[in-house]
CSV table of C-alpha atoms in Angstrom, one decimal:
chain,number,residue,atom,x,y,z
A,1,UNK,CA,13.0,13.6,7.3
A,2,UNK,CA,9.8,14.8,5.8
A,3,UNK,CA,7.4,12.1,4.7
A,4,UNK,CA,5.7,11.6,1.3
A,5,UNK,CA,3.6,14.6,0.4
A,6,UNK,CA,0.7,14.7,-2.1
A,7,UNK,CA,-1.1,17.7,-3.5
A,8,UNK,CA,-3.8,18.6,-3.7
A,9,UNK,CA,-5.5,16.7,-0.8
A,10,UNK,CA,-9.0,17.1,-2.2
A,11,UNK,CA,-10.3,17.6,-5.7
A,12,UNK,CA,-13.7,17.8,-7.2
A,13,UNK,CA,-14.1,17.4,-11.0
A,14,UNK,CA,-16.8,16.7,-13.4
A,15,UNK,CA,-17.1,13.9,-15.9
A,16,UNK,CA,-15.0,14.4,-19.0
A,17,UNK,CA,-12.4,16.6,-17.4
A,18,UNK,CA,-8.8,15.7,-16.7
A,19,UNK,CA,-6.9,15.9,-13.5
A,20,UNK,CA,-3.2,16.0,-12.5
A,21,UNK,CA,-2.1,14.8,-9.1
A,22,UNK,CA,1.4,15.4,-7.6
A,23,UNK,CA,3.6,13.4,-5.3
A,24,UNK,CA,6.9,14.4,-3.6
A,25,UNK,CA,8.8,11.4,-2.3
A,26,UNK,CA,10.9,11.1,0.8
A,27,UNK,CA,14.3,12.8,0.2
A,28,UNK,CA,16.7,10.2,-1.4
A,29,UNK,CA,13.9,7.9,-2.5
A,30,UNK,CA,14.1,7.1,-6.2
A,31,UNK,CA,11.0,4.9,-6.7
A,32,UNK,CA,7.4,6.2,-6.7
A,33,UNK,CA,4.4,4.0,-6.9
A,34,UNK,CA,0.8,5.0,-7.3
A,35,UNK,CA,-2.3,3.2,-6.0
A,36,UNK,CA,-6.0,3.7,-6.3
A,37,UNK,CA,-8.1,3.0,-3.1
A,38,UNK,CA,-11.9,2.5,-3.4
A,39,UNK,CA,-14.3,0.8,-1.0
A,40,UNK,CA,-15.2,-1.8,-3.6
A,41,UNK,CA,-11.9,-2.7,-5.1
A,42,UNK,CA,-9.5,-1.9,-2.2
A,43,UNK,CA,-6.0,-0.9,-3.0
A,44,UNK,CA,-4.9,-1.4,-6.6
A,45,UNK,CA,-1.5,-0.7,-8.1
A,46,UNK,CA,-1.5,1.8,-10.9
A,47,UNK,CA,2.2,2.2,-11.9
A,48,UNK,CA,5.7,2.6,-10.7
A,49,UNK,CA,8.5,5.0,-11.8
A,50,UNK,CA,12.2,4.9,-11.2
A,51,UNK,CA,14.7,7.3,-12.6
A,52,UNK,CA,12.1,8.9,-14.8
A,53,UNK,CA,11.1,5.6,-16.3
A,54,UNK,CA,7.9,3.6,-15.9
A,55,UNK,CA,9.1,0.1,-14.8
A,56,UNK,CA,5.7,-1.4,-14.0
A,57,UNK,CA,2.1,-0.9,-14.8
A,58,UNK,CA,-1.2,-2.2,-13.4
A,59,UNK,CA,-4.4,-3.1,-15.1
A,60,UNK,CA,-5.8,0.4,-15.7
A,61,UNK,CA,-6.9,2.0,-18.9
A,62,UNK,CA,-4.7,4.3,-20.9
A,63,UNK,CA,-6.6,7.3,-19.5
A,64,UNK,CA,-4.3,6.8,-16.4
A,65,UNK,CA,-0.8,8.0,-17.0
A,66,UNK,CA,2.1,9.3,-15.1
A,67,UNK,CA,5.6,10.6,-15.2
A,68,UNK,CA,8.6,11.2,-12.9
A,69,UNK,CA,10.9,14.1,-12.9
A,70,UNK,CA,14.7,14.2,-12.4
A,71,UNK,CA,14.2,15.2,-8.7
A,72,UNK,CA,12.0,12.0,-8.3
A,73,UNK,CA,8.8,14.0,-7.9
A,74,UNK,CA,6.0,12.3,-9.8
A,75,UNK,CA,2.7,13.3,-11.3
A,76,UNK,CA,-0.2,11.2,-12.4
A,77,UNK,CA,-2.8,12.3,-14.9
A,78,UNK,CA,-6.3,11.0,-15.5
A,79,UNK,CA,-8.0,12.1,-18.7
A,80,UNK,CA,-11.7,12.0,-19.6
A,81,UNK,CA,-12.8,11.4,-16.0
A,82,UNK,CA,-15.5,8.9,-15.3
A,83,UNK,CA,-17.7,8.6,-12.2
A,84,UNK,CA,-15.9,5.4,-11.3
A,85,UNK,CA,-12.6,7.2,-11.0
A,86,UNK,CA,-13.7,8.7,-7.7
A,87,UNK,CA,-11.2,7.3,-5.2
A,88,UNK,CA,-8.4,8.0,-2.9
A,89,UNK,CA,-5.1,8.1,-4.9
A,90,UNK,CA,-2.1,7.1,-2.9
A,91,UNK,CA,1.5,7.7,-3.7
A,92,UNK,CA,4.3,5.7,-2.1
A,93,UNK,CA,8.1,6.0,-2.3
A,94,UNK,CA,10.9,3.7,-1.7
A,95,UNK,CA,14.7,3.8,-1.8
A,96,UNK,CA,15.0,1.3,-4.8
A,97,UNK,CA,18.7,0.3,-4.7
A,98,UNK,CA,20.8,0.5,-7.8
A,99,UNK,CA,20.6,-3.2,-8.3
A,100,UNK,CA,17.0,-2.7,-9.1
A,101,UNK,CA,15.7,-5.3,-6.7
A,102,UNK,CA,12.2,-4.6,-5.6
A,103,UNK,CA,13.0,-5.4,-2.0
A,104,UNK,CA,12.4,-2.0,-0.5
A,105,UNK,CA,9.8,-0.8,1.9
A,106,UNK,CA,7.2,1.6,0.5
A,107,UNK,CA,6.1,4.6,2.5
A,108,UNK,CA,2.8,6.2,1.8
A,109,UNK,CA,1.6,9.7,1.5
A,110,UNK,CA,-1.8,11.0,2.8
A,111,UNK,CA,-3.4,10.6,-0.6
A,112,UNK,CA,-5.5,12.8,-2.9
A,113,UNK,CA,-9.3,12.4,-2.5
A,114,UNK,CA,-10.8,12.7,-6.0
A,115,UNK,CA,-14.5,13.1,-6.5
A,116,UNK,CA,-16.0,13.0,-10.0
A,117,UNK,CA,-19.5,14.4,-10.4
B,1,UNK,CA,-1.2,-13.4,-10.9
B,2,UNK,CA,-0.6,-13.1,-7.2
B,3,UNK,CA,-3.4,-12.5,-4.7
B,4,UNK,CA,-3.7,-11.8,-1.0
B,5,UNK,CA,-6.6,-12.9,1.2
B,6,UNK,CA,-7.4,-11.6,4.6
B,7,UNK,CA,-9.7,-13.9,6.5
B,8,UNK,CA,-11.8,-11.4,8.4
B,9,UNK,CA,-13.4,-8.2,7.1
B,10,UNK,CA,-14.3,-6.9,10.6
B,11,UNK,CA,-13.1,-7.9,14.0
B,12,UNK,CA,-14.5,-6.6,17.2
B,13,UNK,CA,-12.6,-7.0,20.5
B,14,UNK,CA,-12.5,-5.7,24.0
B,15,UNK,CA,-9.4,-4.0,25.4
B,16,UNK,CA,-6.8,-6.5,26.6
B,17,UNK,CA,-8.0,-9.3,24.3
B,18,UNK,CA,-5.5,-11.0,22.1
B,19,UNK,CA,-5.6,-10.4,18.4
B,20,UNK,CA,-4.7,-12.6,15.4
B,21,UNK,CA,-5.5,-11.4,11.8
B,22,UNK,CA,-5.0,-14.0,9.1
B,23,UNK,CA,-3.3,-13.3,5.8
B,24,UNK,CA,-2.7,-15.8,3.0
B,25,UNK,CA,-1.1,-15.2,-0.4
B,26,UNK,CA,-0.9,-17.1,-3.6
B,27,UNK,CA,2.5,-16.9,-5.3
B,28,UNK,CA,4.9,-19.6,-6.1
B,29,UNK,CA,8.1,-17.6,-5.8
B,30,UNK,CA,10.0,-15.6,-3.1
B,31,UNK,CA,8.1,-12.7,-1.6
B,32,UNK,CA,8.4,-9.8,0.7
B,33,UNK,CA,5.6,-9.4,3.1
B,34,UNK,CA,4.2,-6.4,4.9
B,35,UNK,CA,1.5,-5.3,7.3
B,36,UNK,CA,0.2,-1.7,7.0
B,37,UNK,CA,-2.2,0.0,9.3
B,38,UNK,CA,-4.6,2.9,8.5
B,39,UNK,CA,-5.9,4.7,11.6
B,40,UNK,CA,-9.1,6.8,11.1
B,41,UNK,CA,-8.3,9.9,9.1
B,42,UNK,CA,-4.6,9.0,8.8
B,43,UNK,CA,-2.5,7.6,6.0
B,44,UNK,CA,-1.2,4.1,5.6
B,45,UNK,CA,1.7,3.3,8.0
B,46,UNK,CA,4.0,0.4,8.0
B,47,UNK,CA,3.6,-1.9,11.0
B,48,UNK,CA,6.2,-4.5,10.1
B,49,UNK,CA,7.8,-6.3,7.2
B,50,UNK,CA,9.5,-9.6,6.4
B,51,UNK,CA,12.2,-10.0,3.7
B,52,UNK,CA,14.2,-13.0,4.9
B,53,UNK,CA,15.6,-14.6,8.0
B,54,UNK,CA,13.8,-15.2,11.3
B,55,UNK,CA,10.1,-15.9,10.3
B,56,UNK,CA,8.9,-14.2,13.5
B,57,UNK,CA,9.1,-10.4,13.0
B,58,UNK,CA,8.3,-7.7,15.5
B,59,UNK,CA,6.9,-4.4,14.5
B,60,UNK,CA,5.8,-1.2,16.2
B,61,UNK,CA,3.3,-0.9,19.0
B,62,UNK,CA,3.7,-4.5,20.2
B,63,UNK,CA,2.6,-6.1,16.9
B,64,UNK,CA,4.3,-9.2,15.6
B,65,UNK,CA,3.8,-11.5,12.6
B,66,UNK,CA,4.9,-15.0,11.7
B,67,UNK,CA,5.7,-16.1,8.2
B,68,UNK,CA,4.9,-19.8,7.5
B,69,UNK,CA,6.2,-20.5,4.1
B,70,UNK,CA,4.5,-23.9,3.8
B,71,UNK,CA,1.1,-22.3,4.5
B,72,UNK,CA,1.7,-19.2,2.4
B,73,UNK,CA,0.6,-17.3,5.5
B,74,UNK,CA,1.7,-14.1,7.3
B,75,UNK,CA,-0.6,-13.7,10.3
B,76,UNK,CA,-0.5,-10.6,12.5
B,77,UNK,CA,-0.7,-10.9,16.2
B,78,UNK,CA,-0.8,-8.8,19.3
B,79,UNK,CA,-1.2,-10.2,22.8
B,80,UNK,CA,-3.3,-7.4,24.3
B,81,UNK,CA,-5.1,-4.8,22.2
B,82,UNK,CA,-5.8,-1.3,23.2
B,83,UNK,CA,-8.6,1.1,22.2
B,84,UNK,CA,-6.0,3.0,20.2
B,85,UNK,CA,-5.5,0.0,17.9
B,86,UNK,CA,-8.8,0.6,16.3
B,87,UNK,CA,-7.9,0.9,12.6
B,88,UNK,CA,-7.9,-0.9,9.3
B,89,UNK,CA,-5.1,-3.4,8.7
B,90,UNK,CA,-3.8,-4.4,5.4
B,91,UNK,CA,-1.5,-7.3,4.5
B,92,UNK,CA,0.6,-6.8,1.3
B,93,UNK,CA,2.9,-8.9,-0.8
B,94,UNK,CA,5.7,-7.8,-3.1
B,95,UNK,CA,7.2,-10.7,-5.2
B,96,UNK,CA,10.9,-10.5,-5.8
B,97,UNK,CA,11.4,-9.3,-9.3
B,98,UNK,CA,11.6,-11.9,-12.0
B,99,UNK,CA,13.7,-11.7,-15.1
B,100,UNK,CA,11.0,-9.5,-16.7
B,101,UNK,CA,11.0,-7.1,-13.8
B,102,UNK,CA,7.2,-7.1,-13.5
B,103,UNK,CA,7.3,-6.9,-9.7
B,104,UNK,CA,9.0,-3.5,-9.4
B,105,UNK,CA,7.3,-1.2,-7.0
B,106,UNK,CA,4.1,-3.3,-7.0
B,107,UNK,CA,2.4,-4.2,-3.7
B,108,UNK,CA,-0.6,-6.5,-3.9
B,109,UNK,CA,-2.9,-5.8,-1.0
B,110,UNK,CA,-5.5,-7.9,0.8
B,111,UNK,CA,-9.0,-6.4,1.1
B,112,UNK,CA,-8.2,-5.1,4.6
B,113,UNK,CA,-9.5,-6.0,8.1
B,114,UNK,CA,-11.3,-3.4,10.2
B,115,UNK,CA,-10.4,-3.8,13.8
B,116,UNK,CA,-12.7,-2.2,16.4
B,117,UNK,CA,-11.6,-2.3,20.0
B,118,UNK,CA,-14.1,-1.4,22.7
B,119,UNK,CA,-12.8,0.2,25.9
């Protein structure tokens, strides 16, 4: 089975721009979670999507948003970029059983390295 | 809010030395526990996980971890490290969902421990 894929792998943007990152989960996985990884803050949860619905959200400003499509692929968008948004953005997928119990293992993609100038 | 604490930021060992990386979490309810590893230039990979049952779990590459509920700990161990174990190790916690479902898909990570193994 192919793993989680993320595109693009690298992005350079300037302050004030917006960016869209894409994530394709492992085939059959229905849940997609997004994380931001920085040297100072470590790995922080952004949000989680399941069946095209956002079920959980971390403590990030509204400039960070996402969506999930019917094929479970997900995108996240960051508007009005700030220098502090420079980070590695990770996507993870899990099976997420119909019962909705969050007891599944998350598998991570390689990430998108975003640099804001 | 739950938190995860890893005891050491950077551990330096020689090959064949034994390894133990500490992880403590703060959460009053039932949790799922994970250790992930990030090798240089690679993505996060699952080392092992604990959901329930035997508190001593074995993972890939000879790693194991022990869940001690009374101590809120999930320490990672390996009897004999190799140079190829050089990486950053992350402990992560996922509380079982409560009635409000605020735990869905959310892993809380420790700050990571960089392991350097000298040949």
